[in-house]
Structure formats: C-alpha cells, structure tokens
Amino acid sequence: MQRLFLYLLFTVLVLFSSPAIGGEIVIEGVYRGINLYVQNPHDGEGNYCISEIFVNDKKLTDVPQTTAFDIDLSFLRDNDPVKIKIIHTDNCKPKVINPNAIKAEKQFQFTYVDIDADVLKWAARGERTYGKYFILKFENNNWVPEKVVDCKGKDGIQSYEYNPRYHTGTNKYRVRYLEITGKVYFSNVIAFESDIEEVTFYPKRVSSRLNFSRPVKYAILDVYGKIVLQDIGQEVDCSKLKSGTYYVSYDNKTDKFFKK
C-alpha cells in the first residue's frame, strides 16, 4: 500500500513539474539579407510565449524576453537555405510579421528552345510581371536584337513562337529574358542551316541606287564604321550619300562599294 502511494505521489510530481506541451512554427526559405520579426505575447500566466528558437536545427542560446524582437540571421550568406523553428507554449501563439523575407522565389528557367525552317519556339517558367524576351541573332560577329516580346507573366510553363528571317547558311539564335529587377537570363544557342539562295548586290560603283538579288536586311556603313542607312528591302536609295567608299552588311556578310 505504501509502495503504491509513493508511486502515485511520484507520478503527480512529474506531471506538475514537466513543462506544458506546446506547439511549433516552422518557416523555410532562403536568406536574402533580412531578419525575421516576431511578436511574442504573454501566455496568460506572466510568461512569454516563445520558449525556444532553432535556426537550421541549431538552438539559439538566448530568446529575448520581450513582446517583439527580430531573429538575427546576419551570420548567414545571401541565398543560404534557412529553416526557422519556433517552440511556444500551448496556450498562446507567436506571430512572424514578415515571413516573406525568406520566402524562396521561383527561379526563372528556360525549359525548351528549338528552331526549324519556319519557326523559333521556346518555353519558360518562373516569369515575372513586366518581364521581356529579346530574340537575338548572331550577325557580323555580334548578337543583334531582332524582336522584343512581352512575357505573359503567369505561373507555370509559358510557350512562345517567332518566325525568323533567315540569311544564307548557318543562322544562330538565342533568347534573352530580362526581369524588371534587371536580372538577365539566356537560353542555349540554337542554329538552323538555311539553303536559301545566296544574296548578291550590284553595282559596285553606285550612282543613285544599290540593288540586291532579293529583299534582305541591310546596313550601309561609312569608312569609320558608322551606319548611315539601314532597312529591309531589295533596293537602296544612295542618292544622298557623299562620294566615297562605303560598306554594305547583308546576308551575314560585308562587301565594299564606291559611291560616285
């Protein structure tokens, strides 16, 4: 009987001396240079709600005894993964004021890019509102913007198409995505081998007009490399050019002519 009494007494003492079972709040994301701010109310018995805080499973040595404080994350590096676990008593609940401070952003990614005789296609996910795509073509040893396309700015994978204007031989393209933040992403370089007839021009000594064998994108440059005329067409009015040597870039090549 005495042994039973002692067992019951021990059980009661353990129950009353054990801390109350509480709850926990877990937030995960990435560190972006901002601390988390927490409201820490009383539990109704004069104690503060939060009992323990863990950052990446490491217990903080000191939990501020105040109704509001910030969890210092400055020891982390930018874009480090971070997991915050807040342990609190069962009769109150703290609140994280700015949980989006460590919310992981959806990373932009090109998921598909391809080209054929008729169309350039690409798809991407993680777009942001007001983002833009620049379709770049490799011409005369430079990546030249050929078209600007507004992104749809929607969740999920978004698809796009563009009808390129090919020159003779190898046509190289890539797509550049520009976020409103200024961050830039590039697709892989893709190429299409065109078998269209090579473009020629005449005459080499121009009085008033320069003619191409078919419509083509062109640029007329002076001897200093400054563009003086550019367009898409089959005929170029050179009547206002001063007499001298000029260069014409077309069909991914450059030739020289003389203006009389």
PDB file of C-alpha atoms in Angstrom:
ATOM      1  CA  MET A   1       0.000   0.000   0.000  1.00  0.00           C
ATOM      2  CA  GLN A   2       2.828   2.351   0.934  1.00  0.00           C
ATOM      3  CA  ARG A   3       4.639   1.439  -2.280  1.00  0.00           C
ATOM      4  CA  LEU A   4       1.511   2.308  -4.343  1.00  0.00           C
ATOM      5  CA  PHE A   5       1.169   5.639  -2.528  1.00  0.00           C
ATOM      6  CA  LEU A   6       4.787   6.544  -3.268  1.00  0.00           C
ATOM      7  CA  TYR A   7       4.321   5.647  -6.981  1.00  0.00           C
ATOM      8  CA  LEU A   8       1.218   7.853  -7.285  1.00  0.00           C
ATOM      9  CA  LEU A   9       2.967  10.714  -5.489  1.00  0.00           C
ATOM     10  CA  PHE A  10       5.949  10.474  -7.860  1.00  0.00           C
ATOM     11  CA  THR A  11       3.652  10.473 -10.893  1.00  0.00           C
ATOM     12  CA  VAL A  12       1.840  13.606  -9.712  1.00  0.00           C
ATOM     13  CA  LEU A  13       5.123  15.404  -9.052  1.00  0.00           C
ATOM     14  CA  VAL A  14       6.430  14.548 -12.520  1.00  0.00           C
ATOM     15  CA  LEU A  15       3.244  15.745 -14.211  1.00  0.00           C
ATOM     16  CA  PHE A  16       3.239  19.058 -12.377  1.00  0.00           C
ATOM     17  CA  SER A  17       6.963  19.658 -12.761  1.00  0.00           C
ATOM     18  CA  SER A  18       7.026  18.852 -16.519  1.00  0.00           C
ATOM     19  CA  PRO A  19       6.613  21.811 -18.891  1.00  0.00           C
ATOM     20  CA  ALA A  20       3.323  22.113 -20.711  1.00  0.00           C
ATOM     21  CA  ILE A  21       3.217  20.565 -24.139  1.00  0.00           C
ATOM     22  CA  GLY A  22       3.419  23.385 -26.643  1.00  0.00           C
ATOM     23  CA  GLY A  23       3.409  23.907 -30.377  1.00  0.00           C
ATOM     24  CA  GLU A  24       5.879  24.918 -33.023  1.00  0.00           C
ATOM     25  CA  ILE A  25       6.041  27.167 -36.065  1.00  0.00           C
ATOM     26  CA  VAL A  26       8.358  26.187 -38.918  1.00  0.00           C
ATOM     27  CA  ILE A  27       9.299  28.526 -41.770  1.00  0.00           C
ATOM     28  CA  GLU A  28      11.725  27.604 -44.556  1.00  0.00           C
ATOM     29  CA  GLY A  29      13.242  29.609 -47.389  1.00  0.00           C
ATOM     30  CA  VAL A  30      16.464  31.395 -48.318  1.00  0.00           C
ATOM     31  CA  TYR A  31      18.330  34.219 -46.605  1.00  0.00           C
ATOM     32  CA  ARG A  32      18.101  37.485 -48.526  1.00  0.00           C
ATOM     33  CA  GLY A  33      19.716  39.904 -46.094  1.00  0.00           C
ATOM     34  CA  ILE A  34      16.612  40.489 -43.934  1.00  0.00           C
ATOM     35  CA  ASN A  35      15.922  39.318 -40.376  1.00  0.00           C
ATOM     36  CA  LEU A  36      12.594  37.819 -39.286  1.00  0.00           C
ATOM     37  CA  TYR A  37      10.454  39.905 -36.913  1.00  0.00           C
ATOM     38  CA  VAL A  38       8.378  38.099 -34.308  1.00  0.00           C
ATOM     39  CA  GLN A  39       5.528  39.065 -31.983  1.00  0.00           C
ATOM     40  CA  ASN A  40       5.960  37.262 -28.666  1.00  0.00           C
ATOM     41  CA  PRO A  41       2.855  37.707 -26.443  1.00  0.00           C
ATOM     42  CA  HIS A  42       2.400  36.550 -22.851  1.00  0.00           C
ATOM     43  CA  ASP A  43       0.932  33.125 -22.216  1.00  0.00           C
ATOM     44  CA  GLY A  44      -1.646  34.390 -19.697  1.00  0.00           C
ATOM     45  CA  GLU A  45       0.483  33.417 -16.723  1.00  0.00           C
ATOM     46  CA  GLY A  46       3.039  36.196 -16.921  1.00  0.00           C
ATOM     47  CA  ASN A  47       5.460  34.257 -19.104  1.00  0.00           C
ATOM     48  CA  TYR A  48       6.414  34.986 -22.687  1.00  0.00           C
ATOM     49  CA  CYS A  49       5.044  32.662 -25.326  1.00  0.00           C
ATOM     50  CA  ILE A  50       8.249  31.567 -27.068  1.00  0.00           C
ATOM     51  CA  SER A  51      10.435  29.091 -25.228  1.00  0.00           C
ATOM     52  CA  GLU A  52      12.990  28.052 -27.880  1.00  0.00           C
ATOM     53  CA  ILE A  53      14.144  29.074 -31.345  1.00  0.00           C
ATOM     54  CA  PHE A  54      16.160  26.947 -33.785  1.00  0.00           C
ATOM     55  CA  VAL A  55      17.891  28.230 -36.919  1.00  0.00           C
ATOM     56  CA  ASN A  56      18.879  25.420 -39.294  1.00  0.00           C
ATOM     57  CA  ASP A  57      18.397  22.991 -36.378  1.00  0.00           C
ATOM     58  CA  LYS A  58      20.799  24.940 -34.159  1.00  0.00           C
ATOM     59  CA  LYS A  59      19.264  26.224 -30.930  1.00  0.00           C
ATOM     60  CA  LEU A  60      19.698  29.924 -30.223  1.00  0.00           C
ATOM     61  CA  THR A  61      21.262  30.465 -26.822  1.00  0.00           C
ATOM     62  CA  ASP A  62      19.086  33.427 -25.892  1.00  0.00           C
ATOM     63  CA  VAL A  63      15.410  34.099 -26.582  1.00  0.00           C
ATOM     64  CA  PRO A  64      14.660  37.794 -25.896  1.00  0.00           C
ATOM     65  CA  GLN A  65      12.166  38.291 -23.096  1.00  0.00           C
ATOM     66  CA  THR A  66      10.118  40.961 -24.827  1.00  0.00           C
ATOM     67  CA  THR A  67       6.856  41.204 -26.722  1.00  0.00           C
ATOM     68  CA  ALA A  68       8.572  41.786 -30.083  1.00  0.00           C
ATOM     69  CA  PHE A  69      12.060  41.109 -31.412  1.00  0.00           C
ATOM     70  CA  ASP A  70      13.943  40.087 -34.546  1.00  0.00           C
ATOM     71  CA  ILE A  71      15.653  36.778 -35.182  1.00  0.00           C
ATOM     72  CA  ASP A  72      19.172  37.719 -36.237  1.00  0.00           C
ATOM     73  CA  LEU A  73      20.145  35.875 -39.431  1.00  0.00           C
ATOM     74  CA  SER A  74      23.102  38.054 -40.385  1.00  0.00           C
ATOM     75  CA  PHE A  75      25.550  35.189 -39.836  1.00  0.00           C
ATOM     76  CA  LEU A  76      24.137  33.556 -42.985  1.00  0.00           C
ATOM     77  CA  ARG A  77      25.245  34.312 -46.521  1.00  0.00           C
ATOM     78  CA  ASP A  78      22.904  35.583 -49.229  1.00  0.00           C
ATOM     79  CA  ASN A  79      20.798  32.767 -50.737  1.00  0.00           C
ATOM     80  CA  ASP A  80      21.776  30.297 -47.997  1.00  0.00           C
ATOM     81  CA  PRO A  81      18.890  27.939 -47.223  1.00  0.00           C
ATOM     82  CA  VAL A  82      17.304  28.724 -43.870  1.00  0.00           C
ATOM     83  CA  LYS A  83      14.863  26.863 -41.627  1.00  0.00           C
ATOM     84  CA  ILE A  84      13.362  28.595 -38.587  1.00  0.00           C
ATOM     85  CA  LYS A  85      11.635  26.559 -35.866  1.00  0.00           C
ATOM     86  CA  ILE A  86       9.883  28.429 -33.038  1.00  0.00           C
ATOM     87  CA  ILE A  87       8.744  26.444 -29.995  1.00  0.00           C
ATOM     88  CA  HIS A  88       5.940  28.017 -27.950  1.00  0.00           C
ATOM     89  CA  THR A  89       3.624  27.139 -25.069  1.00  0.00           C
ATOM     90  CA  ASP A  90       0.266  25.535 -25.763  1.00  0.00           C
ATOM     91  CA  ASN A  91      -1.920  28.417 -24.555  1.00  0.00           C
ATOM     92  CA  CYS A  92      -0.563  31.160 -26.834  1.00  0.00           C
ATOM     93  CA  LYS A  93       0.914  31.514 -30.289  1.00  0.00           C
ATOM     94  CA  PRO A  94       3.587  33.909 -31.521  1.00  0.00           C
ATOM     95  CA  LYS A  95       3.411  35.520 -34.960  1.00  0.00           C
ATOM     96  CA  VAL A  96       6.111  36.021 -37.586  1.00  0.00           C
ATOM     97  CA  ILE A  97       5.491  39.506 -39.018  1.00  0.00           C
ATOM     98  CA  ASN A  98       7.450  39.183 -42.278  1.00  0.00           C
ATOM     99  CA  PRO A  99       7.577  35.501 -43.337  1.00  0.00           C
ATOM    100  CA  ASN A 100       8.058  36.545 -46.985  1.00  0.00           C
ATOM    101  CA  ALA A 101      11.504  37.880 -46.064  1.00  0.00           C
ATOM    102  CA  ILE A 102      12.907  34.363 -46.521  1.00  0.00           C
ATOM    103  CA  LYS A 103      10.338  33.081 -48.983  1.00  0.00           C
ATOM    104  CA  ALA A 104      12.138  31.300 -51.797  1.00  0.00           C
ATOM    105  CA  GLU A 105      11.439  32.930 -55.131  1.00  0.00           C
ATOM    106  CA  LYS A 106      10.577  30.830 -58.138  1.00  0.00           C
ATOM    107  CA  GLN A 107      13.738  30.766 -60.184  1.00  0.00           C
ATOM    108  CA  PHE A 108      13.310  31.629 -63.853  1.00  0.00           C
ATOM    109  CA  GLN A 109      14.269  28.836 -66.223  1.00  0.00           C
ATOM    110  CA  PHE A 110      14.147  28.205 -69.951  1.00  0.00           C
ATOM    111  CA  THR A 111      12.559  24.758 -70.276  1.00  0.00           C
ATOM    112  CA  TYR A 112      12.640  24.424 -74.056  1.00  0.00           C
ATOM    113  CA  VAL A 113      14.124  26.153 -77.099  1.00  0.00           C
ATOM    114  CA  ASP A 114      14.144  24.878 -80.697  1.00  0.00           C
ATOM    115  CA  ILE A 115      14.222  26.106 -84.275  1.00  0.00           C
ATOM    116  CA  ASP A 116      13.253  24.772 -87.703  1.00  0.00           C
ATOM    117  CA  ALA A 117      12.676  26.084 -91.207  1.00  0.00           C
ATOM    118  CA  ASP A 118       9.628  28.100 -90.185  1.00  0.00           C
ATOM    119  CA  VAL A 119       9.637  28.958 -86.505  1.00  0.00           C
ATOM    120  CA  LEU A 120      11.701  29.582 -83.387  1.00  0.00           C
ATOM    121  CA  LYS A 121       9.987  28.164 -80.279  1.00  0.00           C
ATOM    122  CA  TRP A 122      10.773  28.473 -76.609  1.00  0.00           C
ATOM    123  CA  ALA A 123       9.138  27.885 -73.249  1.00  0.00           C
ATOM    124  CA  ALA A 124       9.994  29.036 -69.736  1.00  0.00           C
ATOM    125  CA  ARG A 125       8.754  29.049 -66.167  1.00  0.00           C
ATOM    126  CA  GLY A 126       9.180  31.471 -63.284  1.00  0.00           C
ATOM    127  CA  GLU A 127       8.303  34.577 -65.285  1.00  0.00           C
ATOM    128  CA  ARG A 128       7.681  37.876 -63.514  1.00  0.00           C
ATOM    129  CA  THR A 129       5.239  40.600 -64.456  1.00  0.00           C
ATOM    130  CA  TYR A 130       6.640  43.116 -66.953  1.00  0.00           C
ATOM    131  CA  GLY A 131       9.492  40.812 -67.991  1.00  0.00           C
ATOM    132  CA  LYS A 132      10.625  40.908 -71.615  1.00  0.00           C
ATOM    133  CA  TYR A 133      12.193  38.491 -74.086  1.00  0.00           C
ATOM    134  CA  PHE A 134      14.777  39.652 -76.621  1.00  0.00           C
ATOM    135  CA  ILE A 135      15.277  37.396 -79.633  1.00  0.00           C
ATOM    136  CA  LEU A 136      18.949  37.727 -80.551  1.00  0.00           C
ATOM    137  CA  LYS A 137      20.522  36.759 -83.882  1.00  0.00           C
ATOM    138  CA  PHE A 138      24.240  36.353 -84.436  1.00  0.00           C
ATOM    139  CA  GLU A 139      25.150  38.668 -87.308  1.00  0.00           C
ATOM    140  CA  ASN A 140      28.538  40.084 -88.287  1.00  0.00           C
ATOM    141  CA  ASN A 141      30.132  38.678 -85.124  1.00  0.00           C
ATOM    142  CA  ASN A 142      27.564  40.356 -82.845  1.00  0.00           C
ATOM    143  CA  TRP A 143      24.363  39.325 -81.085  1.00  0.00           C
ATOM    144  CA  VAL A 144      21.771  41.672 -82.545  1.00  0.00           C
ATOM    145  CA  PRO A 145      18.214  42.078 -81.108  1.00  0.00           C
ATOM    146  CA  GLU A 146      15.745  41.102 -83.811  1.00  0.00           C
ATOM    147  CA  LYS A 147      12.482  41.157 -81.839  1.00  0.00           C
ATOM    148  CA  VAL A 148      11.205  42.120 -78.372  1.00  0.00           C
ATOM    149  CA  VAL A 149       8.363  40.067 -76.866  1.00  0.00           C
ATOM    150  CA  ASP A 150       6.451  40.890 -73.664  1.00  0.00           C
ATOM    151  CA  CYS A 151       6.295  37.912 -71.323  1.00  0.00           C
ATOM    152  CA  LYS A 152       2.930  36.591 -70.165  1.00  0.00           C
ATOM    153  CA  GLY A 153       3.971  36.821 -66.507  1.00  0.00           C
ATOM    154  CA  LYS A 154       1.853  33.848 -65.437  1.00  0.00           C
ATOM    155  CA  ASP A 155       2.520  30.847 -63.211  1.00  0.00           C
ATOM    156  CA  GLY A 156       3.598  27.592 -64.786  1.00  0.00           C
ATOM    157  CA  ILE A 157       5.307  26.992 -68.108  1.00  0.00           C
ATOM    158  CA  GLN A 158       4.581  29.575 -70.829  1.00  0.00           C
ATOM    159  CA  SER A 159       5.286  28.974 -74.530  1.00  0.00           C
ATOM    160  CA  TYR A 160       6.217  31.389 -77.351  1.00  0.00           C
ATOM    161  CA  GLU A 161       6.859  31.345 -81.116  1.00  0.00           C
ATOM    162  CA  TYR A 162       8.634  33.641 -83.547  1.00  0.00           C
ATOM    163  CA  ASN A 163       9.086  33.488 -87.325  1.00  0.00           C
ATOM    164  CA  PRO A 164      12.760  34.267 -88.068  1.00  0.00           C
ATOM    165  CA  ARG A 165      14.163  35.969 -91.148  1.00  0.00           C
ATOM    166  CA  TYR A 166      17.000  33.691 -92.263  1.00  0.00           C
ATOM    167  CA  HIS A 167      20.143  34.573 -94.147  1.00  0.00           C
ATOM    168  CA  THR A 168      22.149  32.158 -96.285  1.00  0.00           C
ATOM    169  CA  GLY A 169      23.951  29.367 -94.412  1.00  0.00           C
ATOM    170  CA  THR A 170      24.087  28.991 -90.620  1.00  0.00           C
ATOM    171  CA  ASN A 171      21.639  31.098 -88.594  1.00  0.00           C
ATOM    172  CA  LYS A 172      22.353  31.274 -84.860  1.00  0.00           C
ATOM    173  CA  TYR A 173      19.768  32.454 -82.340  1.00  0.00           C
ATOM    174  CA  ARG A 174      19.321  32.688 -78.596  1.00  0.00           C
ATOM    175  CA  VAL A 175      16.682  34.262 -76.359  1.00  0.00           C
ATOM    176  CA  ARG A 176      17.448  36.709 -73.554  1.00  0.00           C
ATOM    177  CA  TYR A 177      14.970  37.183 -70.702  1.00  0.00           C
ATOM    178  CA  LEU A 178      15.091  40.461 -68.766  1.00  0.00           C
ATOM    179  CA  GLU A 179      13.293  40.798 -65.425  1.00  0.00           C
ATOM    180  CA  ILE A 180      12.008  44.151 -64.191  1.00  0.00           C
ATOM    181  CA  THR A 181      14.674  43.861 -61.471  1.00  0.00           C
ATOM    182  CA  GLY A 182      17.375  43.965 -64.156  1.00  0.00           C
ATOM    183  CA  LYS A 183      18.330  40.315 -63.804  1.00  0.00           C
ATOM    184  CA  VAL A 184      19.106  38.636 -67.143  1.00  0.00           C
ATOM    185  CA  TYR A 185      18.851  35.013 -68.288  1.00  0.00           C
ATOM    186  CA  PHE A 186      19.972  33.500 -71.606  1.00  0.00           C
ATOM    187  CA  SER A 187      18.737  30.413 -73.431  1.00  0.00           C
ATOM    188  CA  ASN A 188      21.103  27.991 -75.126  1.00  0.00           C
ATOM    189  CA  VAL A 189      22.338  28.968 -78.589  1.00  0.00           C
ATOM    190  CA  ILE A 190      20.433  27.173 -81.346  1.00  0.00           C
ATOM    191  CA  ALA A 191      21.196  27.083 -85.069  1.00  0.00           C
ATOM    192  CA  PHE A 192      19.434  26.427 -88.350  1.00  0.00           C
ATOM    193  CA  GLU A 193      21.201  25.764 -91.654  1.00  0.00           C
ATOM    194  CA  SER A 194      19.338  27.593 -94.401  1.00  0.00           C
ATOM    195  CA  ASP A 195      19.589  26.506 -98.037  1.00  0.00           C
ATOM    196  CA  ILE A 196      18.039  29.685 -99.450  1.00  0.00           C
ATOM    197  CA  GLU A 197      19.840  31.263-102.389  1.00  0.00           C
ATOM    198  CA  GLU A 198      22.782  33.494-101.537  1.00  0.00           C
ATOM    199  CA  VAL A 199      22.096  37.209-101.929  1.00  0.00           C
ATOM    200  CA  THR A 200      24.177  39.330-104.301  1.00  0.00           C
ATOM    201  CA  PHE A 201      24.186  43.064-104.990  1.00  0.00           C
ATOM    202  CA  TYR A 202      25.068  45.422-107.852  1.00  0.00           C
ATOM    203  CA  PRO A 203      26.591  47.714-108.993  1.00  0.00           C
ATOM    204  CA  LYS A 204      29.955  48.042-107.258  1.00  0.00           C
ATOM    205  CA  ARG A 205      30.092  51.691-108.381  1.00  0.00           C
ATOM    206  CA  VAL A 206      26.790  53.285-107.404  1.00  0.00           C
ATOM    207  CA  SER A 207      25.340  56.407-108.964  1.00  0.00           C
ATOM    208  CA  SER A 208      21.988  56.543-107.155  1.00  0.00           C
ATOM    209  CA  ARG A 209      20.702  53.053-106.323  1.00  0.00           C
ATOM    210  CA  LEU A 210      22.123  49.810-104.972  1.00  0.00           C
ATOM    211  CA  ASN A 211      20.171  46.617-105.767  1.00  0.00           C
ATOM    212  CA  PHE A 212      20.023  43.201-104.074  1.00  0.00           C
ATOM    213  CA  SER A 213      19.030  39.963-105.811  1.00  0.00           C
ATOM    214  CA  ARG A 214      16.145  39.603-103.337  1.00  0.00           C
ATOM    215  CA  PRO A 215      14.761  41.518-100.312  1.00  0.00           C
ATOM    216  CA  VAL A 216      17.207  41.401 -97.405  1.00  0.00           C
ATOM    217  CA  LYS A 217      18.067  43.141 -94.145  1.00  0.00           C
ATOM    218  CA  TYR A 218      20.967  45.504 -94.795  1.00  0.00           C
ATOM    219  CA  ALA A 219      23.107  48.287 -93.322  1.00  0.00           C
ATOM    220  CA  ILE A 220      25.262  50.818 -95.178  1.00  0.00           C
ATOM    221  CA  LEU A 221      28.345  51.970 -93.237  1.00  0.00           C
ATOM    222  CA  ASP A 222      30.893  54.696 -93.919  1.00  0.00           C
ATOM    223  CA  VAL A 223      34.656  54.117 -93.727  1.00  0.00           C
ATOM    224  CA  TYR A 224      34.536  54.814 -89.959  1.00  0.00           C
ATOM    225  CA  GLY A 225      32.005  52.049 -89.354  1.00  0.00           C
ATOM    226  CA  LYS A 226      29.092  54.413 -88.717  1.00  0.00           C
ATOM    227  CA  ILE A 227      25.725  53.200 -90.028  1.00  0.00           C
ATOM    228  CA  VAL A 228      24.304  55.747 -92.471  1.00  0.00           C
ATOM    229  CA  LEU A 229      21.416  53.688 -93.889  1.00  0.00           C
ATOM    230  CA  GLN A 230      19.662  50.511 -92.757  1.00  0.00           C
ATOM    231  CA  ASP A 231      16.396  48.767 -93.562  1.00  0.00           C
ATOM    232  CA  ILE A 232      14.890  45.649 -95.109  1.00  0.00           C
ATOM    233  CA  GLY A 233      14.362  45.694 -98.861  1.00  0.00           C
ATOM    234  CA  GLN A 234      15.705  44.927-102.323  1.00  0.00           C
ATOM    235  CA  GLU A 235      16.652  48.432-103.409  1.00  0.00           C
ATOM    236  CA  VAL A 236      18.615  51.139-101.568  1.00  0.00           C
ATOM    237  CA  ASP A 237      18.432  54.832-102.448  1.00  0.00           C
ATOM    238  CA  CYS A 238      22.023  56.069-102.179  1.00  0.00           C
ATOM    239  CA  SER A 239      21.484  59.377-103.960  1.00  0.00           C
ATOM    240  CA  LYS A 240      22.089  61.458-100.834  1.00  0.00           C
ATOM    241  CA  LEU A 241      25.347  59.732 -99.889  1.00  0.00           C
ATOM    242  CA  LYS A 242      28.524  61.713-100.426  1.00  0.00           C
ATOM    243  CA  SER A 243      31.036  60.413-102.935  1.00  0.00           C
ATOM    244  CA  GLY A 244      33.433  57.840-101.468  1.00  0.00           C
ATOM    245  CA  THR A 245      33.899  54.287-100.236  1.00  0.00           C
ATOM    246  CA  TYR A 246      31.141  52.540 -98.244  1.00  0.00           C
ATOM    247  CA  TYR A 247      30.492  49.100 -96.813  1.00  0.00           C
ATOM    248  CA  VAL A 248      27.255  47.146 -97.061  1.00  0.00           C
ATOM    249  CA  SER A 249      26.398  44.450 -94.492  1.00  0.00           C
ATOM    250  CA  TYR A 250      23.767  41.960 -95.668  1.00  0.00           C
ATOM    251  CA  ASP A 251      23.025  38.236 -95.590  1.00  0.00           C
ATOM    252  CA  ASN A 252      25.591  37.881 -92.748  1.00  0.00           C
ATOM    253  CA  LYS A 253      28.486  39.234 -94.832  1.00  0.00           C
ATOM    254  CA  THR A 254      30.047  42.596 -95.635  1.00  0.00           C
ATOM    255  CA  ASP A 255      31.165  43.941 -99.035  1.00  0.00           C
ATOM    256  CA  LYS A 256      32.556  47.241-100.280  1.00  0.00           C
ATOM    257  CA  PHE A 257      31.198  49.627-102.934  1.00  0.00           C
ATOM    258  CA  PHE A 258      32.003  53.103-104.215  1.00  0.00           C
ATOM    259  CA  LYS A 259      29.503  55.944-104.393  1.00  0.00           C
ATOM    260  CA  LYS A 260      30.173  58.163-107.393  1.00  0.00           C
TER     261      LYS A 260
END
